PDB file of C-alpha atoms and ligand atoms in Angstrom:
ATOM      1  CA  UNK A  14       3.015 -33.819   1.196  1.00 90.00           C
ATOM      2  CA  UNK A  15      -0.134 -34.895   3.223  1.00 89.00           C
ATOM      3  CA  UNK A  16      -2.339 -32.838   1.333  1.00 88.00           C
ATOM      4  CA  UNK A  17      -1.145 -33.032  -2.226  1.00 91.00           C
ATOM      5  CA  UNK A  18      -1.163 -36.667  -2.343  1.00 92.00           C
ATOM      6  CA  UNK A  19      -4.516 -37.247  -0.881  1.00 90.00           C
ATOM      7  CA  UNK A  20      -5.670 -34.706  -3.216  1.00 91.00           C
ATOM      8  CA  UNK A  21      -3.425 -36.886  -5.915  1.00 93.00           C
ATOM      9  CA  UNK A  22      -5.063 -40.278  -4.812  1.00 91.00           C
ATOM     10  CA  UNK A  23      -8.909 -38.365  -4.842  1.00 90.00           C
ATOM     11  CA  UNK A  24      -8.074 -37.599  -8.642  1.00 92.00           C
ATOM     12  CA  UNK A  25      -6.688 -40.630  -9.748  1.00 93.00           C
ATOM     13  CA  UNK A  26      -9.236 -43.029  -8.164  1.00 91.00           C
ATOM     14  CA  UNK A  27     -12.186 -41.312  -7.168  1.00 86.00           C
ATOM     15  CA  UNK A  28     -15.347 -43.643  -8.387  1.00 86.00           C
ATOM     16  CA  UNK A  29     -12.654 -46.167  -9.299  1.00 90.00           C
ATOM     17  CA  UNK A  30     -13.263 -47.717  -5.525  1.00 89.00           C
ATOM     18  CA  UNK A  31     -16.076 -48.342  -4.367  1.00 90.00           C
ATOM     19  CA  UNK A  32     -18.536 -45.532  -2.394  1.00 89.00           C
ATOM     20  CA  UNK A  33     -16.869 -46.482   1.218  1.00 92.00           C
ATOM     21  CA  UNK A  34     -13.369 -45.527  -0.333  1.00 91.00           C
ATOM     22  CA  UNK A  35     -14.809 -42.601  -2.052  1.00 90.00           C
ATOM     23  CA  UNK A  36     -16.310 -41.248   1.369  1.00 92.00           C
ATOM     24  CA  UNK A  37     -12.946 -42.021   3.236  1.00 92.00           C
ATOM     25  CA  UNK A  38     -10.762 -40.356   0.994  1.00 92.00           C
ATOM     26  CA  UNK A  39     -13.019 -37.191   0.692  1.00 91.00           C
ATOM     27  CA  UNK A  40     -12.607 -37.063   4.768  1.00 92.00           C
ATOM     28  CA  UNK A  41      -8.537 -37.483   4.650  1.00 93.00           C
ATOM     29  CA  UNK A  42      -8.466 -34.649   1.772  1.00 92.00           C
ATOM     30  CA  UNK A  43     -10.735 -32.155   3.424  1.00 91.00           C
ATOM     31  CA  UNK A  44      -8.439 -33.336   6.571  1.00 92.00           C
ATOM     32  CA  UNK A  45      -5.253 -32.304   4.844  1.00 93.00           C
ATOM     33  CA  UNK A  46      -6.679 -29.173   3.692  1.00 91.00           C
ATOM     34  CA  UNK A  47      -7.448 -27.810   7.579  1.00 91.00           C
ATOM     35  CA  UNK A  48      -4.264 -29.249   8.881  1.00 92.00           C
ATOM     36  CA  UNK A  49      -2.596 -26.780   6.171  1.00 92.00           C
ATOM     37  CA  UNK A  50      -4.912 -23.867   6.818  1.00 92.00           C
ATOM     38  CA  UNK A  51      -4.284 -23.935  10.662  1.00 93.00           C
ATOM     39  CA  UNK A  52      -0.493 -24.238  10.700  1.00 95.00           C
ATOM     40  CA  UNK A  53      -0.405 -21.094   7.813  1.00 94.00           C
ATOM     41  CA  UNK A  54      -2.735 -19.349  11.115  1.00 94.00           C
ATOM     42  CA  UNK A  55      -0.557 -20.441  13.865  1.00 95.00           C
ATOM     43  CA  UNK A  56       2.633 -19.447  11.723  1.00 95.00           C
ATOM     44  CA  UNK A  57       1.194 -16.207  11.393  1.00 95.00           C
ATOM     45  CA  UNK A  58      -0.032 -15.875  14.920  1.00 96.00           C
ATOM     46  CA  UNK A  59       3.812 -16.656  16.302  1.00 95.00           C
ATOM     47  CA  UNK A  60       4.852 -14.326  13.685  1.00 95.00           C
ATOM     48  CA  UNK A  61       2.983 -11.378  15.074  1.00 96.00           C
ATOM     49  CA  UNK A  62       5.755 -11.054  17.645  1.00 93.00           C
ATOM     50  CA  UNK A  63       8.482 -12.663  16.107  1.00 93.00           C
ATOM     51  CA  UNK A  64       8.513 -10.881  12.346  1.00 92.00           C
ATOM     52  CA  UNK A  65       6.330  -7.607  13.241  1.00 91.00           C
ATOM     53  CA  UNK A  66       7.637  -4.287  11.302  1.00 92.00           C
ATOM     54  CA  UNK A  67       8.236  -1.093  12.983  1.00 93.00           C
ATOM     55  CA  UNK A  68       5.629   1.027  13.165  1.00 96.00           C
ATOM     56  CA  UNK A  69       4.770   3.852  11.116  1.00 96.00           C
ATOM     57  CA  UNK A  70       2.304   6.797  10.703  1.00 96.00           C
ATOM     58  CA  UNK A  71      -0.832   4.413   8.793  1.00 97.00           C
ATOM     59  CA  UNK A  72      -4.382   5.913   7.685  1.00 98.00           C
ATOM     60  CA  UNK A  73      -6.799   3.425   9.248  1.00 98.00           C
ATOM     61  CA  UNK A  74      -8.682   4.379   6.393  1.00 98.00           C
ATOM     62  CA  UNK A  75      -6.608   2.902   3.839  1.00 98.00           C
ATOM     63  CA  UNK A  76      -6.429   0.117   6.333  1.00 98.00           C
ATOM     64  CA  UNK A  77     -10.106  -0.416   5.919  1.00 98.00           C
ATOM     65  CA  UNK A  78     -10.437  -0.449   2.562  1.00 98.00           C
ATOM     66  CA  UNK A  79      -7.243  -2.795   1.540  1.00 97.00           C
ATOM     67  CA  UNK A  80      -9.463  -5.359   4.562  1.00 98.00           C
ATOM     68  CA  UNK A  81     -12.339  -4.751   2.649  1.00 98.00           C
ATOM     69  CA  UNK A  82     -10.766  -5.296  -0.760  1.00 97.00           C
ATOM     70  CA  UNK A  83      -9.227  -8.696   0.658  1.00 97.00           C
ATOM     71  CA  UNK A  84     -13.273  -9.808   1.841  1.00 97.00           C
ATOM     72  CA  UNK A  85     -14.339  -8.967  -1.858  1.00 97.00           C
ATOM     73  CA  UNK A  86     -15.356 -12.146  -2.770  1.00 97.00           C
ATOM     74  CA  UNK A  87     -16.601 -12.953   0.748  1.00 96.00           C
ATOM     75  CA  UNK A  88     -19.134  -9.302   0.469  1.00 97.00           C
ATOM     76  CA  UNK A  89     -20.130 -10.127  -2.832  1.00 97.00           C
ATOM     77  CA  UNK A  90     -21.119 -13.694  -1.911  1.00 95.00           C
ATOM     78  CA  UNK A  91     -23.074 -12.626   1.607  1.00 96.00           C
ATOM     79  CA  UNK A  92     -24.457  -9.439   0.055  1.00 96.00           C
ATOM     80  CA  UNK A  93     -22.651  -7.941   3.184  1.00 97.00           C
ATOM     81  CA  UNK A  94     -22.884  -4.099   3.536  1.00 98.00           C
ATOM     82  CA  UNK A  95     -19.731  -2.906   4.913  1.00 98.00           C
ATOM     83  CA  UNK A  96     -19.333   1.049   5.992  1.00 98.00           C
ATOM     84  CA  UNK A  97     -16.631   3.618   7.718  1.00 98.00           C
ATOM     85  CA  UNK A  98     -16.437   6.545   9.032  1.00 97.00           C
ATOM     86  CA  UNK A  99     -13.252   8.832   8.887  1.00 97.00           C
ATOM     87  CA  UNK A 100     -10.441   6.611  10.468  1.00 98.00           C
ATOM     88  CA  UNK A 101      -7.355   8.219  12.164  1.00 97.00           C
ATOM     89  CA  UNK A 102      -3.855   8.278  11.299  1.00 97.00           C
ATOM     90  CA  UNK A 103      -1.876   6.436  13.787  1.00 97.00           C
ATOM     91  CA  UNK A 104       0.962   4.864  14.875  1.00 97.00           C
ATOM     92  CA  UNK A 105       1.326   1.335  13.579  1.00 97.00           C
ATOM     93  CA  UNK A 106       2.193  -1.976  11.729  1.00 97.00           C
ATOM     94  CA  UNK A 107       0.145  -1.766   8.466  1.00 97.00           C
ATOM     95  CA  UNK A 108       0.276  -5.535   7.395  1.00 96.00           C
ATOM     96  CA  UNK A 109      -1.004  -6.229  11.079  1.00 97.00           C
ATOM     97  CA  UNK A 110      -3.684  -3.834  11.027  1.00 98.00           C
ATOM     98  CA  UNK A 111      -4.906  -5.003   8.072  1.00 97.00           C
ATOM     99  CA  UNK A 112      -5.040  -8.527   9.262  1.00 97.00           C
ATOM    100  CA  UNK A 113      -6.907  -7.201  12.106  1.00 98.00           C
ATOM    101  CA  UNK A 114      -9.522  -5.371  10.148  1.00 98.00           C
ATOM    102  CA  UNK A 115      -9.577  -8.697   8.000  1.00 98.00           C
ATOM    103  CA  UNK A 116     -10.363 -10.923  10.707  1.00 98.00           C
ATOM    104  CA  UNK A 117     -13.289  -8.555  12.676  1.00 98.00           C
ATOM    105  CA  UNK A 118     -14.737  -7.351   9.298  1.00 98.00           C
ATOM    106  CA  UNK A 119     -14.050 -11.508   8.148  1.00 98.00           C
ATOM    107  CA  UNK A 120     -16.320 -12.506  11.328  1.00 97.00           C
ATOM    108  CA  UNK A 121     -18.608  -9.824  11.059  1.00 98.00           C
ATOM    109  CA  UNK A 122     -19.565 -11.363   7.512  1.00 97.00           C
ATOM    110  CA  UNK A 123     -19.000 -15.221   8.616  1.00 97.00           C
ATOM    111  CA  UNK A 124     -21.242 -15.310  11.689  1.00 97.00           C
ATOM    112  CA  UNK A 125     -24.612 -13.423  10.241  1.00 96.00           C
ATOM    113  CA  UNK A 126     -27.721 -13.844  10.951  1.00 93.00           C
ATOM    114  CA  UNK A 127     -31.207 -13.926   9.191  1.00 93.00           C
ATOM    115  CA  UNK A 128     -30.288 -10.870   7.100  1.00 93.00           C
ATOM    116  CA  UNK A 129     -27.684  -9.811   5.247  1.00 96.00           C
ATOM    117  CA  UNK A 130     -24.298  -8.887   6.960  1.00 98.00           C
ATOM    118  CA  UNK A 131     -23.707  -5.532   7.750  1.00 98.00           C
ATOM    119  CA  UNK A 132     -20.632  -4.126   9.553  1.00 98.00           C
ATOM    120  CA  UNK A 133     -20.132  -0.754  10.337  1.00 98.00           C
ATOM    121  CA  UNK A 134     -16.424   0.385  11.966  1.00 98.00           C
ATOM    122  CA  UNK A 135     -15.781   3.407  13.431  1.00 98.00           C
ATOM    123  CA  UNK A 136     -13.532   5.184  15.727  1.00 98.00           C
ATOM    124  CA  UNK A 137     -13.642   8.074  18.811  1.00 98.00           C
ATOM    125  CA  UNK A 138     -10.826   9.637  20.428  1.00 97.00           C
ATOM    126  CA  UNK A 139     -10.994   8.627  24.545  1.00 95.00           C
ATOM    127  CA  UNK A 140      -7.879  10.131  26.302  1.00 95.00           C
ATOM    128  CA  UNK A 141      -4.722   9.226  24.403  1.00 95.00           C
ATOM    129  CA  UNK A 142      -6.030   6.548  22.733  1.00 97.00           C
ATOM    130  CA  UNK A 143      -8.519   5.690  19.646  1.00 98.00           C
ATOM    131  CA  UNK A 144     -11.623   3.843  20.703  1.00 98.00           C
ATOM    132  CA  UNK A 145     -12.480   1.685  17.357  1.00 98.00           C
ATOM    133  CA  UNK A 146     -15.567  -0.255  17.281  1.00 98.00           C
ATOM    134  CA  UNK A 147     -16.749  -2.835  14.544  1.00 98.00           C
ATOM    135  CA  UNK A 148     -20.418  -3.337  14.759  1.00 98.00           C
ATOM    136  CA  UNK A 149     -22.079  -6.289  13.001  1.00 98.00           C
ATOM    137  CA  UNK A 150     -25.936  -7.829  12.499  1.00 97.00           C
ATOM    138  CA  UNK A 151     -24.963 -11.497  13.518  1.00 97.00           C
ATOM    139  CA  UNK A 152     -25.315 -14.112  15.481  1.00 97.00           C
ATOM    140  CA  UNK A 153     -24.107 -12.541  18.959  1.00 97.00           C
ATOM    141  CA  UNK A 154     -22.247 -14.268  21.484  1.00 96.00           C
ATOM    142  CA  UNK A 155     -23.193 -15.330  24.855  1.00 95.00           C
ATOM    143  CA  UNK A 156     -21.821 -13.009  27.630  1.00 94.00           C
ATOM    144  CA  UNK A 157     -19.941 -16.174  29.108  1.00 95.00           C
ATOM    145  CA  UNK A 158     -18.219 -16.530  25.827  1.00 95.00           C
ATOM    146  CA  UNK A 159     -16.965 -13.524  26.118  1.00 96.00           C
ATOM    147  CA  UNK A 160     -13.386 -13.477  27.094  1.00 96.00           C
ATOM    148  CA  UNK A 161     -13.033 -16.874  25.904  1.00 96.00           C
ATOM    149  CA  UNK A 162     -13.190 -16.695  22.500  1.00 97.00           C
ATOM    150  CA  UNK A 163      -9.725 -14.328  22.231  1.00 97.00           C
ATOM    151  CA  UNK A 164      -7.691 -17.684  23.584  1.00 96.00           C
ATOM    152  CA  UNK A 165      -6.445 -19.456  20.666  1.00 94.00           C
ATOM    153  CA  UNK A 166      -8.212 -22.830  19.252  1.00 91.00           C
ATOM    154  CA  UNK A 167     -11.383 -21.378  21.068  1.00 90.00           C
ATOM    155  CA  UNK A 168     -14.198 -21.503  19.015  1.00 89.00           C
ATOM    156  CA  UNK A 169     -17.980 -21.997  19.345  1.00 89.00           C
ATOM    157  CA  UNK A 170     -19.655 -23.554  16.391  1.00 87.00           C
ATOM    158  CA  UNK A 171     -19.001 -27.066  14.779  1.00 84.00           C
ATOM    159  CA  UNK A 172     -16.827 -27.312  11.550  1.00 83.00           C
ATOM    160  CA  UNK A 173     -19.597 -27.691   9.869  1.00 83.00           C
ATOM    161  CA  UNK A 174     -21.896 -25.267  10.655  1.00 87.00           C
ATOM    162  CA  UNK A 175     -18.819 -22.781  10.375  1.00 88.00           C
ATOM    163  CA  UNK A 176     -15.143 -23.717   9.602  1.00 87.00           C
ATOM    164  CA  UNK A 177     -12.391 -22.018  10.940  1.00 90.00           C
ATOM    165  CA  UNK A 178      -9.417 -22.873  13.020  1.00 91.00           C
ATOM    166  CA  UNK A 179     -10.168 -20.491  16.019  1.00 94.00           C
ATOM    167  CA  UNK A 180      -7.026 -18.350  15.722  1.00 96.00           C
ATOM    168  CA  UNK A 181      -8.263 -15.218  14.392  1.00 97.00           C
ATOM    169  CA  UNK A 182      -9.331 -13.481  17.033  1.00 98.00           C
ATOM    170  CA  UNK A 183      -5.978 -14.807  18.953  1.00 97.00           C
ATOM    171  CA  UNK A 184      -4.133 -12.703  16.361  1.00 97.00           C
ATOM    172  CA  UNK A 185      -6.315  -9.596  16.795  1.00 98.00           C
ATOM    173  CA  UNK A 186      -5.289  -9.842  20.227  1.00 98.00           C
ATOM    174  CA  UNK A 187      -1.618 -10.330  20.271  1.00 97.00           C
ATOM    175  CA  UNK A 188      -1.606  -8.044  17.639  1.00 98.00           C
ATOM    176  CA  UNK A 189      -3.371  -5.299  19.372  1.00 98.00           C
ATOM    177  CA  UNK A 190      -1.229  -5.662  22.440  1.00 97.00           C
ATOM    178  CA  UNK A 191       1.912  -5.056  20.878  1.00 96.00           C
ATOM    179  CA  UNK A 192       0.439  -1.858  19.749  1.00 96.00           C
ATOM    180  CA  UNK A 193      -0.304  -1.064  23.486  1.00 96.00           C
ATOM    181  CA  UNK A 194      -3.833  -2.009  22.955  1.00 97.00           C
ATOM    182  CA  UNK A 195      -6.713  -3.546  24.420  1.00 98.00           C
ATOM    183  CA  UNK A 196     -10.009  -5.899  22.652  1.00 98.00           C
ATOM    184  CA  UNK A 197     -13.011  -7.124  23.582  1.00 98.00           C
ATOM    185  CA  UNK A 198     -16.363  -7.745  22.597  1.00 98.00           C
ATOM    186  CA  UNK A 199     -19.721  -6.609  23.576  1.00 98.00           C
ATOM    187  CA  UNK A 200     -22.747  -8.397  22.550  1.00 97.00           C
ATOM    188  CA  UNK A 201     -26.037 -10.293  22.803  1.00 94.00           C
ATOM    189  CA  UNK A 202     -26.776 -13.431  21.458  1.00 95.00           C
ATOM    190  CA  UNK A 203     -29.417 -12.946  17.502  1.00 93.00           C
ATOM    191  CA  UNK A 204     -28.579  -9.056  18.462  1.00 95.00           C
ATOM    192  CA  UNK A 205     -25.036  -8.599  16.636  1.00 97.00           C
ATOM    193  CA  UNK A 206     -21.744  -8.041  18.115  1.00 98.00           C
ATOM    194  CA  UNK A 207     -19.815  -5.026  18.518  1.00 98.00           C
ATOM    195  CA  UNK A 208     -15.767  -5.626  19.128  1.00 98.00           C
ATOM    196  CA  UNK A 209     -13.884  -3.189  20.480  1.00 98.00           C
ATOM    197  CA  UNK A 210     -10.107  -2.358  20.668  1.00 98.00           C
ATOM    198  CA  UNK A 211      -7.621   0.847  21.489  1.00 98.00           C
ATOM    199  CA  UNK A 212      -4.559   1.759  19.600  1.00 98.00           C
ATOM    200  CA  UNK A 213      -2.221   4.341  21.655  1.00 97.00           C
ATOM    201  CA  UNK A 214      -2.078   8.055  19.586  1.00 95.00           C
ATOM    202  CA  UNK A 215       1.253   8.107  20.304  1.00 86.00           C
ATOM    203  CA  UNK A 216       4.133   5.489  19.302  1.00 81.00           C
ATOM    204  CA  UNK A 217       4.833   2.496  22.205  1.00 70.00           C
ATOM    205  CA  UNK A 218       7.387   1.384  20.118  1.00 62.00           C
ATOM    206  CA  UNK A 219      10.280   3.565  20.986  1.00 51.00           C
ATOM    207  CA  UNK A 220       9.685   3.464  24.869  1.00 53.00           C
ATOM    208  CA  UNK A 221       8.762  -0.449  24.970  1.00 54.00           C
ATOM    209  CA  UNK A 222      11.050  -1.683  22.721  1.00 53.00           C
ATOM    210  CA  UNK A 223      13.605   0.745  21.768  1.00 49.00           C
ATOM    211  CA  UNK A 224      14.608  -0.102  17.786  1.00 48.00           C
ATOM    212  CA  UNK A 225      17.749   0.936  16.516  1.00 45.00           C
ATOM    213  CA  UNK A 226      17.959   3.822  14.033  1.00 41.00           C
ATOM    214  CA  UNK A 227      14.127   4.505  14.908  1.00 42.00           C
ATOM    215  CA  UNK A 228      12.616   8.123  15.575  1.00 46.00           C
ATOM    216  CA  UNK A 229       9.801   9.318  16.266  1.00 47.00           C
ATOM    217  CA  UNK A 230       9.181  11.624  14.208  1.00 48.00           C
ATOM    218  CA  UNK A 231       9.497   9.161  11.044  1.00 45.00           C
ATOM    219  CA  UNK A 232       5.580   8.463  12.142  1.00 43.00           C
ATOM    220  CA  UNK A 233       3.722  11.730  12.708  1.00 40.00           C
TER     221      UNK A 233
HETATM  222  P1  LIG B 304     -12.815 -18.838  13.833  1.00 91.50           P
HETATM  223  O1  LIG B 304     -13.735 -17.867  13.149  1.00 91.50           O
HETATM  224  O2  LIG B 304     -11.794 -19.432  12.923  1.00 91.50           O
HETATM  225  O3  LIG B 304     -13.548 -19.865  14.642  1.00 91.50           O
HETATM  226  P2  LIG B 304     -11.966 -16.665  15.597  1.00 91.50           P
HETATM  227  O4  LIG B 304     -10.820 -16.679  16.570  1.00 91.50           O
HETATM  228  O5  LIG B 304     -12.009 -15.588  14.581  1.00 91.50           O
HETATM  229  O6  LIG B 304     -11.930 -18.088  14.929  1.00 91.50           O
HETATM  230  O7  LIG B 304     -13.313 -16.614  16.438  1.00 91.50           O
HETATM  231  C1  LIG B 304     -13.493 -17.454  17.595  1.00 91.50           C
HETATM  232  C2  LIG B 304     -14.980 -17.710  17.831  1.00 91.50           C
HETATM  233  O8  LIG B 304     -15.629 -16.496  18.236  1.00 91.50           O
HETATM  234  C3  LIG B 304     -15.732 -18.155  16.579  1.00 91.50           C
HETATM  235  O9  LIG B 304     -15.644 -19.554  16.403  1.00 91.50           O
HETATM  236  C4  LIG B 304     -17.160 -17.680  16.869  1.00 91.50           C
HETATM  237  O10 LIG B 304     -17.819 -18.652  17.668  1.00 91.50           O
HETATM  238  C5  LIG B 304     -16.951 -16.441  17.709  1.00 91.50           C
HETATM  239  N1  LIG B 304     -17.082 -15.184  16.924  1.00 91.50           N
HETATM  240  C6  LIG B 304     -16.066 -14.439  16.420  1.00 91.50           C
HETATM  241  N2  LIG B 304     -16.522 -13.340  15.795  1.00 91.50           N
HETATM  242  C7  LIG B 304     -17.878 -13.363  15.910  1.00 91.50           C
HETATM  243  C8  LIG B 304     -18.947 -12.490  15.482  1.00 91.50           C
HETATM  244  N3  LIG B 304     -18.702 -11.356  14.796  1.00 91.50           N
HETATM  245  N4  LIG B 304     -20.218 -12.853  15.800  1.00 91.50           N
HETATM  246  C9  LIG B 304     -20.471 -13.988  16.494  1.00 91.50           C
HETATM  247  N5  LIG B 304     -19.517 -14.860  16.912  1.00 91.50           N
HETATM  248  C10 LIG B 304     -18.236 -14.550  16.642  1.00 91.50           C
END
């Protein structure tokens, strides 16, 4: 309601005011807008837990490239380069990992630096997990930053020198975690970023959280 009828009252009497009025209604729309945007995140992020799916045998190939089909606009706009190599098949909640992939890949593209984004993701068995890493150009964080910036509403840039609401990488991490997982983020500040994060070979699913009419061998 908020939104569309400061939108409403921008169409009808924009440059019917005067300038002030112009200015203050511009601020209460764009207002609107991020108060929408971050409730659709924090829905989502108490989803993650609340409304996951089971988990099934997913290609983290096909993962990548439905992320990277999402980002089209966003790669064509940056000129970002985005590459793979072979993903594995594991255990897990497609829509999730896909938001995942979004949201790393997403950063990778938002927080570049002089040249042109480019994220490369890749993956290496370590013990009974896969090791994925998504490696960008950017900005880098500051080592201090490090853990911070996977708490939600923790961000490090202005609005306006980047918008965002500060829950992505809170969703990578709840996400990741109810896939057994772990994430974090190694990096050096104008050097890029690489984040990092471990998905189980095997399903949790069944011994965390037994699900009714579930087997395991519906996944590998
Ligand atoms: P948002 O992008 O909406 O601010 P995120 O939770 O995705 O929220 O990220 C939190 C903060 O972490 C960002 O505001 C940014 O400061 C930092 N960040 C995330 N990804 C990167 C990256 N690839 N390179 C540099 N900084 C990053």
């Amino acid at each position: 309601m908020v939104s569309s009828y400061t939108q409403l009252l921008e169409r009808r009497y924009k440059n019917k005011l005067d300038s002030d009025a112009n200015e203050f209604i511009g601020y209460a729309v764009d207002g609107a807008k991020r108060m929408q945007t971050q409730i659709n995140d924090l829905l989502a992020y108490s989803r993650v837990t609340t409304q996951g799916n089971l988990f099934e045998g997913t290609n983290c190939s096909d993962i990548f490239e439905a992320a990277v089909s999402n980002l089209a606009a966003g790669i064509e706009e940056s000129g970002a380069m985005v590459t793979r190599d072979l993903l594995p098949t594991l255990p897990a909640d497609p829509s999730q990992l896909v938001s995942v992939f979004q949201n790393l890949i997403g950063n990778g593209i938002k927080y570049h630096g002089d040249q042109p984004p480019r994220i490369h993701v890749s993956a290496v068995e370590s013990g009974n997990e896969w090791l994925f890493s998504f490696k960008d150009n950017g900005i880098g964080i500051e080592s201090e930053f490090a853990e911070r910036i996977f708490v939600i509403f923790q961000r490090l840039h202005s609005q306006t020198k980047y918008g965002g609401t500060g829950i992505g990488l809170a969703i990578c991490k709840k996400v990741v975690e109810r896939h057994g997982g772990r994430i974090w983020v190694e990096s050096e500040p104008q050097k890029g970023s690489t984040f990092y994060l471990t998905l189980p070979m095997r399903n949790q699913q069944e011994k965390d959280h037994p699900v009714p009419g579930y087997h395991e061998n519906q996944t590998n």
